[in-house]
CSV table of C-alpha atoms and ligand atoms in Angstrom, one decimal:
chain,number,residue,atom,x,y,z
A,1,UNK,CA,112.2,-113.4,-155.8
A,2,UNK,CA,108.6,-114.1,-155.2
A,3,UNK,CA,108.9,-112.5,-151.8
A,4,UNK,CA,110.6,-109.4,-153.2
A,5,UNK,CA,107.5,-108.8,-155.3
A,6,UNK,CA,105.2,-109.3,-152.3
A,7,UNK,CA,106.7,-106.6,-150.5
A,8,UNK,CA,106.8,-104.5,-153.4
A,9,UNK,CA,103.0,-104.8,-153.9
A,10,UNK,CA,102.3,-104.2,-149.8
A,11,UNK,CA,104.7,-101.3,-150.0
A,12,UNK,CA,102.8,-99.9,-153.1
A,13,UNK,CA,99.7,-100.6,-151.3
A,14,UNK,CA,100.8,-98.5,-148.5
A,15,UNK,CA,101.4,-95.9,-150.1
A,16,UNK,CA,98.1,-95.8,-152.1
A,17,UNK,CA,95.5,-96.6,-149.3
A,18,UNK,CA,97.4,-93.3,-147.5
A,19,UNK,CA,97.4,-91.0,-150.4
A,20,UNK,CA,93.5,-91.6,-151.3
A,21,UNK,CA,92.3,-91.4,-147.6
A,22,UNK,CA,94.2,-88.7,-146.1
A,23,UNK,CA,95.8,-86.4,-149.2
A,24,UNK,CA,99.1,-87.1,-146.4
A,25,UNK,CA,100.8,-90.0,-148.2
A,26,UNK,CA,104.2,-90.4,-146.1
A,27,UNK,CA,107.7,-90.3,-146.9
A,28,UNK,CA,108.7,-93.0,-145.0
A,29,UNK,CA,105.8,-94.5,-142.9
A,30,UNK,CA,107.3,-96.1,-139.6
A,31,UNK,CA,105.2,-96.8,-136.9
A,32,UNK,CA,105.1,-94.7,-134.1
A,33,UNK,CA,103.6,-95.1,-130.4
A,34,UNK,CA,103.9,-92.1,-128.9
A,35,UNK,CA,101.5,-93.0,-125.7
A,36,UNK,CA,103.8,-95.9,-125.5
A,37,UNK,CA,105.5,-95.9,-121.9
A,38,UNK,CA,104.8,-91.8,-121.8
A,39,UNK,CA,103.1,-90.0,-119.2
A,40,UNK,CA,104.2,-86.4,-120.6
A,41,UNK,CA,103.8,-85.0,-123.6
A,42,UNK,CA,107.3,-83.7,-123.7
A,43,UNK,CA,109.4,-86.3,-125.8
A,44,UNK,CA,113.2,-85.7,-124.2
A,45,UNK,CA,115.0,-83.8,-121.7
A,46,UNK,CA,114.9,-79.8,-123.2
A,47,UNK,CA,117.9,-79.2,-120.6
A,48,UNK,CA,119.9,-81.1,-122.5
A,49,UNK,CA,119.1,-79.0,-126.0
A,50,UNK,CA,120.5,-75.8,-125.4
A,51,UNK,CA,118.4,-74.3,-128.7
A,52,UNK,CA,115.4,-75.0,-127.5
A,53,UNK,CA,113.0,-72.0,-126.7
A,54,UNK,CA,109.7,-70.9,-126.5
A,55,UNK,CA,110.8,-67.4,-127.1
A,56,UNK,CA,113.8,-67.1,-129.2
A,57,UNK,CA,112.6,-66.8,-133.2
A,58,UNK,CA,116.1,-66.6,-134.5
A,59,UNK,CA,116.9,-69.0,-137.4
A,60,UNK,CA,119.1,-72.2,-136.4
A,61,UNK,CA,120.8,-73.4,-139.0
A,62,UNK,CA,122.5,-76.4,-137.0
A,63,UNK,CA,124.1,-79.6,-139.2
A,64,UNK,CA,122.1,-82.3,-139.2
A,65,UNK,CA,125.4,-84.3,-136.7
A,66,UNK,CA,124.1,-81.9,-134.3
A,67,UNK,CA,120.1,-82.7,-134.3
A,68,UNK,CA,121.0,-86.0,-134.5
A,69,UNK,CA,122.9,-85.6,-131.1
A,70,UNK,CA,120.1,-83.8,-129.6
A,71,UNK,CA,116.8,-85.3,-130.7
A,72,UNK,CA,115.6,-88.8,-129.9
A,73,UNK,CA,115.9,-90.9,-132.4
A,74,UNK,CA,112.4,-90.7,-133.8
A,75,UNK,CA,111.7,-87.1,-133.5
A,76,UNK,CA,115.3,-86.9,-135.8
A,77,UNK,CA,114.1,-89.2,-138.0
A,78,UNK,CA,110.7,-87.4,-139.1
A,79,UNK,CA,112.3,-84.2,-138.4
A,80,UNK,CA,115.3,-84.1,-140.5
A,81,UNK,CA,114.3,-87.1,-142.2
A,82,UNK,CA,111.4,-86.1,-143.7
A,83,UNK,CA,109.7,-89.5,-142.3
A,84,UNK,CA,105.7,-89.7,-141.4
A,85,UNK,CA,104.3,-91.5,-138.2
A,86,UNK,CA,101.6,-93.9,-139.4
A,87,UNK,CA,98.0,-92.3,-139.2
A,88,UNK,CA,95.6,-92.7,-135.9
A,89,UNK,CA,99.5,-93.4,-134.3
A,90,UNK,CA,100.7,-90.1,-133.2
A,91,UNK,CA,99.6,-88.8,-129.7
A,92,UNK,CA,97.3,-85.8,-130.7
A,93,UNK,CA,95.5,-87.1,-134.1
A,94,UNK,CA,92.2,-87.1,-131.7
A,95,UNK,CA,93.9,-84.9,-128.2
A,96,UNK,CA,92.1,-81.6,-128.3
A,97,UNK,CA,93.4,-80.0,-124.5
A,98,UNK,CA,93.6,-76.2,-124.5
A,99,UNK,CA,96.7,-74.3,-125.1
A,100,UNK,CA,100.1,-74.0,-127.6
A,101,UNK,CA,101.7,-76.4,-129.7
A,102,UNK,CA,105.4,-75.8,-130.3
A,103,UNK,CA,108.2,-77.9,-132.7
A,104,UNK,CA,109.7,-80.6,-130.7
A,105,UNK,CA,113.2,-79.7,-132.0
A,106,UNK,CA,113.7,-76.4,-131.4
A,107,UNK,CA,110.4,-75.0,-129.0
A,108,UNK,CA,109.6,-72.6,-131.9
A,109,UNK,CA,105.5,-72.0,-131.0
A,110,UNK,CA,103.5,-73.3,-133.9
A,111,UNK,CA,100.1,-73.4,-133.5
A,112,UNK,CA,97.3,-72.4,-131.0
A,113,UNK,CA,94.8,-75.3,-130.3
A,114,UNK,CA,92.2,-73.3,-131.3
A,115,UNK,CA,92.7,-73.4,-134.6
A,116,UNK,CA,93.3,-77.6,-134.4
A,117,UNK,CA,90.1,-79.0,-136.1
A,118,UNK,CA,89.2,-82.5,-136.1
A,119,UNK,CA,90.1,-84.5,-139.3
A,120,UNK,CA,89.8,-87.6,-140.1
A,121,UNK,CA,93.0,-88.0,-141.8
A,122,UNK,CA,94.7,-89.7,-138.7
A,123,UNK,CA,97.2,-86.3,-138.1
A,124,UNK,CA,97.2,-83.7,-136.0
A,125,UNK,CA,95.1,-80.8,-138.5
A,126,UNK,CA,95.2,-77.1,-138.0
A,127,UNK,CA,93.6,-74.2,-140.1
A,128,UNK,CA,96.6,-71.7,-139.3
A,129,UNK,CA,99.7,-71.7,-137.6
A,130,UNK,CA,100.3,-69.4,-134.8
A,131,UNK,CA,101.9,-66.4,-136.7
A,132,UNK,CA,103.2,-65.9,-140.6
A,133,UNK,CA,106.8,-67.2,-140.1
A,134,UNK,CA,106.3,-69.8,-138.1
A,135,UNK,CA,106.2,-72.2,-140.5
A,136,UNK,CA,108.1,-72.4,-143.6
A,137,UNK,CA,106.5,-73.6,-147.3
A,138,UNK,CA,108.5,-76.0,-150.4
A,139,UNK,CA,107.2,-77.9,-152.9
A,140,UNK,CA,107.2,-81.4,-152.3
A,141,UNK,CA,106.9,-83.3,-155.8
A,142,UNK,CA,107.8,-86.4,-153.9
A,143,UNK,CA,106.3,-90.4,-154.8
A,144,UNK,CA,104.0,-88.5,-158.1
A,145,UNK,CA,102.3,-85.9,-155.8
A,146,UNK,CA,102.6,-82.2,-156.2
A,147,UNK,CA,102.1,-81.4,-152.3
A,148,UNK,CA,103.3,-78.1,-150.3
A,149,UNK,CA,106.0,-79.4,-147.7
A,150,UNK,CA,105.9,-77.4,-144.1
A,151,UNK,CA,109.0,-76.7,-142.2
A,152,UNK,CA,109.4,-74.9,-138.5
A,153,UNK,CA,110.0,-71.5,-139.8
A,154,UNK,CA,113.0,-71.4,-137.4
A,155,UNK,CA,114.8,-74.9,-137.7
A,156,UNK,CA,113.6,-76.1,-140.4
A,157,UNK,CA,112.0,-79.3,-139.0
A,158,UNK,CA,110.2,-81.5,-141.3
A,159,UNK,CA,106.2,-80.7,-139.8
A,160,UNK,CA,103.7,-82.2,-142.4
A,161,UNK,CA,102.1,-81.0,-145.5
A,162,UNK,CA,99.6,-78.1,-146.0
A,163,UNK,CA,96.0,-78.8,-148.1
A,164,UNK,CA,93.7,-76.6,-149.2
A,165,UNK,CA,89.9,-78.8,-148.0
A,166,UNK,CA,90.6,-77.0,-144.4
A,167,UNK,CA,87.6,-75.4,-142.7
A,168,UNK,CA,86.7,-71.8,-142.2
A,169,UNK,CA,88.4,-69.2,-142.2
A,170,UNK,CA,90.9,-70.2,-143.8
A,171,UNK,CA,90.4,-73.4,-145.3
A,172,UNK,CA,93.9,-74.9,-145.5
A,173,UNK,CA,94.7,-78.2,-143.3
A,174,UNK,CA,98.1,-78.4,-142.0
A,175,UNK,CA,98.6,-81.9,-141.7
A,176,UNK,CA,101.2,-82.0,-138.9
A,177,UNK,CA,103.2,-85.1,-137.2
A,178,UNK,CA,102.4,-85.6,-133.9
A,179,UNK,CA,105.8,-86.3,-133.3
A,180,UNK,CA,107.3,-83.4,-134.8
A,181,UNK,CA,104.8,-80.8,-132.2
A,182,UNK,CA,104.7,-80.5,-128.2
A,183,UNK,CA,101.8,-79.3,-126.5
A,184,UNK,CA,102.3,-76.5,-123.9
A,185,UNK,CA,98.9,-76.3,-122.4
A,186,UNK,CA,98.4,-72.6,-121.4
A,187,UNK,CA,100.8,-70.1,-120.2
B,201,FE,FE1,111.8,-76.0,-134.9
């Protein structure tokens, strides 16, 4: 019993600590290496995902059987899941190379890393996504927060959260998962 409340208390302390320093309190915080035993910043074999594309903005609407099929195991799980990587974790919190960040599910582009900004929330942070649609908004009234959820506007992949203590021009802050984007570098 006494070790039940312990983890109770570190769980509740988790989820504090995140929401006062970073405004991107998680879902369900795992931690995530994604430098670990990587030398590319793709996460999985695209062949292998025969939705995946750069250039195609139709909707998927795939069941969730099929991402899980497709997608390794962590990119389904904060994807579809709704999970968060721990903060200062992810692989481009603090990478800031030149060129296009697309979703790691489906290849939809989402941002330009010209409008990535550095943040000291822990998460990748942008200012705008690459176009209107490209990212999809819901209310997120999740753990006592009233938060803004965003989606890949075409798969519908869990990204981050949006705030609104951005910088110029815009001053919004999509807080994204690393794991959730790939980066392009220019085309
Ligand atoms: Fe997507």
């Amino acid at each position: 019993m006494r070790s039940t409340n312990i983890i109770i208390l570190a769980i509740a302390a988790l989820l504090v600590g995140c929401q006062n320093s970073t405004g991107q309190a998680p879902n369900k915080t795992i931690a995530l290496d994604m430098n670990a035993g990587s030398d590319t910043m793709n996460q999985y074999d695209h062949s292998k995902n025969p939705h995946y594309s750069h250039t195609d903005t139709s909707k998927l609407d795939l069941p969730l059987s099929e991402w899980k099929k497709l997608l390794p195991e962590e990119l389904y799980y904060v994807a579809f899941e709704k999970g968060t990587e721990r903060a200062f974790t992810g692989k481009f919190w603090d990478f800031d190379g030149v060129g296009t960040y697309a979703c790691a599910a489906c290849g939809n582009v989402l941002f330009q890393a010209d409008a990535k900004f550095a943040s000291s929330c822990g998460w990748p942070s942008f200012y705008q996504p690459e176009r209107k649609n490209s990212v999809a908004y819901h209310d997120d009234n999740s753990f006592g927060m009233v938060r803004t959820e965003v989606t890949c506007g075409r798969c519908g992949a869990h990204l981050g959260h949006i705030f609104d203590d951005g910088p110029p021009p815009t001053g919004q802050r999509y807080c994204i998962n690393s794991v959730s984007l790939e980066f392009l570098g220019t085309k």
